[in-house]
Coordinates of C-alpha atoms in Angstrom, one line a residue:
M1 CA 150.9 43.3 89.1
G2 CA 149.1 44.1 92.5
K3 CA 149.4 42.9 95.5
V4 CA 150.4 39.8 96.6
F5 CA 149.2 37.9 99.7
I6 CA 151.7 35.4 102.2
A7 CA 150.0 32.4 103.1
P8 CA 151.1 30.6 105.8
S9 CA 150.2 27.0 106.0
I10 CA 150.0 25.5 109.8
L11 CA 150.8 22.2 108.5
G12 CA 154.8 23.9 108.8
A13 CA 153.7 24.8 112.1
N14 CA 154.4 22.5 115.4
P15 CA 151.7 20.8 115.4
I16 CA 151.6 20.8 119.7
S17 CA 151.7 25.1 119.4
I18 CA 150.2 25.7 116.7
A19 CA 148.2 28.6 117.7
Q20 CA 152.0 29.8 119.4
G21 CA 153.0 29.4 115.4
I22 CA 150.8 31.4 114.3
D23 CA 151.1 34.6 117.1
S24 CA 154.9 34.2 116.0
L25 CA 153.8 35.0 112.8
G26 CA 153.0 38.7 113.8
S27 CA 150.9 40.8 111.4
E28 CA 152.6 40.1 108.9
Y29 CA 150.5 37.5 107.2
D30 CA 147.9 38.0 105.1
W31 CA 145.9 34.8 104.8
L32 CA 145.7 31.8 106.8
H33 CA 146.6 28.5 105.0
V34 CA 144.8 25.3 106.4
D35 CA 145.5 22.0 104.6
V36 CA 142.7 19.2 104.9
M37 CA 143.6 16.1 104.8
D38 CA 141.6 12.4 104.2
G39 CA 144.6 9.6 103.8
C40 CA 142.5 8.6 100.8
F41 CA 142.7 11.9 98.1
V42 CA 146.5 11.9 99.3
P43 CA 148.7 9.6 101.9
N44 CA 148.1 11.6 104.9
I45 CA 146.0 12.8 107.7
S46 CA 145.8 16.3 108.9
Y47 CA 142.7 18.7 110.4
G48 CA 139.5 18.4 109.9
S49 CA 136.6 20.8 110.1
S50 CA 136.8 22.0 113.9
M51 CA 140.4 23.1 113.2
V52 CA 139.1 25.7 110.8
K53 CA 136.2 26.3 113.4
A54 CA 139.1 27.2 116.1
L55 CA 140.9 29.3 114.2
R56 CA 138.0 31.5 113.2
K57 CA 137.6 31.9 117.2
Q58 CA 141.0 32.6 117.9
Y59 CA 141.4 34.5 115.2
R60 CA 138.4 36.1 114.7
E61 CA 140.0 38.1 111.6
A62 CA 142.0 36.2 109.6
F63 CA 141.1 35.3 106.2
L64 CA 141.1 31.5 106.3
D65 CA 142.3 29.6 102.8
V66 CA 141.2 26.4 103.2
H67 CA 143.0 23.3 101.3
L68 CA 141.1 20.3 100.8
M69 CA 143.2 17.7 99.6
I70 CA 139.6 15.0 100.2
E71 CA 138.1 12.9 98.2
K72 CA 134.3 14.2 97.3
P73 CA 134.6 17.6 98.8
E74 CA 131.0 17.7 98.5
R75 CA 130.3 15.5 101.8
M76 CA 132.3 18.1 103.5
L77 CA 131.3 21.8 102.3
E78 CA 129.0 22.6 105.2
D79 CA 130.9 21.8 107.6
F80 CA 133.9 23.8 106.2
I81 CA 131.6 26.6 105.5
G82 CA 130.0 26.2 109.0
A83 CA 133.2 26.5 110.7
G84 CA 134.4 29.8 109.2
A85 CA 136.0 29.5 106.0
N86 CA 136.5 32.5 103.7
L87 CA 137.4 30.8 101.1
I88 CA 137.3 26.7 100.1
S89 CA 139.8 25.4 97.4
F90 CA 138.7 21.6 96.4
H91 CA 140.9 19.5 93.8
A92 CA 140.3 19.2 89.9
E93 CA 141.2 15.3 90.1
S94 CA 138.7 14.9 93.0
T95 CA 135.4 14.4 92.1
P96 CA 133.9 15.1 88.4
H97 CA 131.0 17.3 89.7
L98 CA 133.5 20.8 89.5
H99 CA 131.2 23.4 88.5
R100 CA 128.2 22.6 91.1
V101 CA 130.6 22.2 93.8
V102 CA 132.1 26.0 93.1
Q103 CA 128.4 27.4 92.6
F104 CA 127.4 25.9 95.8
L105 CA 130.6 28.0 97.6
H106 CA 129.1 30.6 95.8
E107 CA 125.6 30.3 96.8
A108 CA 127.1 29.8 101.0
G109 CA 129.4 33.2 100.4
V110 CA 132.4 31.5 100.2
K111 CA 135.2 32.0 97.8
A112 CA 135.8 29.3 95.1
G113 CA 138.8 27.9 94.1
I114 CA 140.2 24.8 91.8
S115 CA 143.4 22.9 92.7
I116 CA 145.3 20.7 90.3
T117 CA 148.4 18.6 90.9
P118 CA 151.6 19.0 90.1
S119 CA 150.9 16.0 87.0
T120 CA 146.8 17.2 85.9
P121 CA 147.2 20.4 82.8
A122 CA 145.8 23.7 83.2
D123 CA 144.1 23.3 80.8
A124 CA 141.6 20.7 82.5
L125 CA 140.7 24.3 84.4
R126 CA 140.5 25.9 81.4
P127 CA 136.6 25.4 81.0
M128 CA 135.6 26.6 84.7
L129 CA 137.9 30.0 85.0
P130 CA 135.1 32.4 84.5
F131 CA 133.6 31.1 87.0
L132 CA 136.9 30.6 90.3
D133 CA 138.0 33.0 92.3
L134 CA 141.8 31.3 92.7
V135 CA 143.5 28.7 91.0
L136 CA 145.4 26.3 93.4
V137 CA 148.8 25.1 91.3
M138 CA 150.7 22.5 93.6
S139 CA 153.8 22.3 93.0
V140 CA 155.1 19.3 95.1
N141 CA 153.2 16.0 94.8
P142 CA 150.6 16.9 97.3
G143 CA 150.2 15.1 101.3
F144 CA 153.4 16.1 103.2
G145 CA 155.3 19.6 103.9
G146 CA 158.7 20.3 103.7
Q147 CA 159.6 18.7 99.2
E148 CA 161.0 20.6 97.2
F149 CA 159.7 22.8 94.4
L150 CA 158.8 21.4 90.9
E151 CA 160.3 24.0 88.3
F152 CA 158.5 22.5 85.5
T153 CA 154.8 23.5 87.7
I154 CA 155.8 26.9 86.6
D155 CA 155.0 27.1 82.8
K156 CA 151.2 26.3 84.3
L157 CA 151.7 30.0 86.1
H158 CA 152.4 31.8 82.9
K159 CA 149.6 29.8 80.7
L160 CA 146.8 30.2 84.0
T161 CA 148.3 33.7 83.7
C162 CA 147.8 34.6 79.7
W163 CA 144.3 33.2 80.1
R164 CA 143.6 35.3 82.9
E165 CA 144.7 38.8 80.2
S166 CA 143.0 37.2 77.3
L167 CA 139.9 36.3 78.8
G168 CA 139.2 39.6 81.3
L169 CA 139.2 37.4 84.2
N170 CA 140.2 38.4 87.6
F171 CA 140.8 35.2 89.7
L172 CA 144.4 35.0 91.8
I173 CA 146.7 32.6 91.4
E174 CA 148.4 30.5 94.6
V175 CA 151.3 28.0 94.8
D176 CA 151.8 25.8 97.3
G177 CA 154.7 23.8 97.6
G178 CA 158.4 24.3 98.2
V179 CA 158.2 28.3 98.1
N180 CA 160.3 29.4 99.7
I181 CA 162.2 33.2 99.7
Q182 CA 164.8 31.8 97.1
N183 CA 162.2 31.5 94.3
A184 CA 159.6 33.6 95.5
K185 CA 160.5 36.5 93.7
K186 CA 160.7 34.0 90.0
I187 CA 156.9 32.8 91.3
T188 CA 155.6 35.9 91.5
D189 CA 157.3 37.4 88.3
S190 CA 155.3 34.4 86.3
G191 CA 152.4 35.8 87.9
C192 CA 151.4 34.6 91.1
D193 CA 149.3 36.3 93.8
V194 CA 149.1 34.1 96.8
L195 CA 152.5 32.8 98.3
V196 CA 151.8 29.4 100.3
M197 CA 154.5 28.8 102.7
G198 CA 154.8 26.2 105.3
S199 CA 158.0 24.6 106.5
A200 CA 160.3 27.8 105.0
V201 CA 158.3 30.7 107.9
F202 CA 157.9 28.1 110.7
N203 CA 161.2 26.8 110.6
N204 CA 162.7 29.9 110.2
D205 CA 164.3 32.0 114.3
N206 CA 162.1 34.6 113.5
P207 CA 158.9 33.7 111.0
A208 CA 157.6 37.6 110.8
R209 CA 161.0 38.8 109.3
Y210 CA 161.2 36.3 107.6
I211 CA 157.5 37.5 105.7
R212 CA 159.0 41.1 105.9
D213 CA 162.5 39.5 104.2
V214 CA 159.9 37.5 101.5
K215 CA 157.8 41.2 100.3
S216 CA 161.2 43.4 100.7
L217 CA 162.1 40.9 98.1
I218 CA 159.7 41.1 95.4
Q219 CA 159.5 45.0 95.9
Q220 CA 162.5 45.2 94.7
E221 CA 160.6 45.5 91.1
H222 CA 157.1 45.7 92.1
E223 CA 154.7 48.1 94.3
W224 CA 153.8 46.4 97.3
G225 CA 149.7 46.8 97.7
Q226 CA 148.5 48.2 101.4

């Protein structure tokens, strides 16, 4: 097991003081996760490319992990690329043109990921795995923060990890939804490389210490990357 990345989701921060919430993380986080919702693909509306642009301006060195929960994401790719996203994940359920979208992102110099909802089997992504930088497994039904982790999604992690090894691929596996210090080790032991954590981090009295504690917990059996 290599490095595990902690990606706090700004959806879990106080919406009127997001920058203050990010600053409370200190230097403990690895990525910033931005959940983009359009009110169509999911029953909620969150941020647009202007948020990514503002984050890029304020946090120039941050790795911006943008998760598009929107219909027909190909319509908006240029906006988020131009805003400064480092990695863009879109949903397999949101467009029939998976390879075309991934190809467009790579040609623009942006890392590409595909996400699947809890009800979508991992098998739906197998043809695309050689082309991906990341697979995002949703462990709650997308659209709202603060939900409980769905245990059955662990099976997808095992399957993706097995395929990654047998096919000699190097995509990262990210898990988003209900991740906290109680289940983080179980999730990473199942093959996850990127933990998205929203309310668990930002609702804590000391978010930076909380991330350190999660890292320390994982370190009990695995070497923590530099």
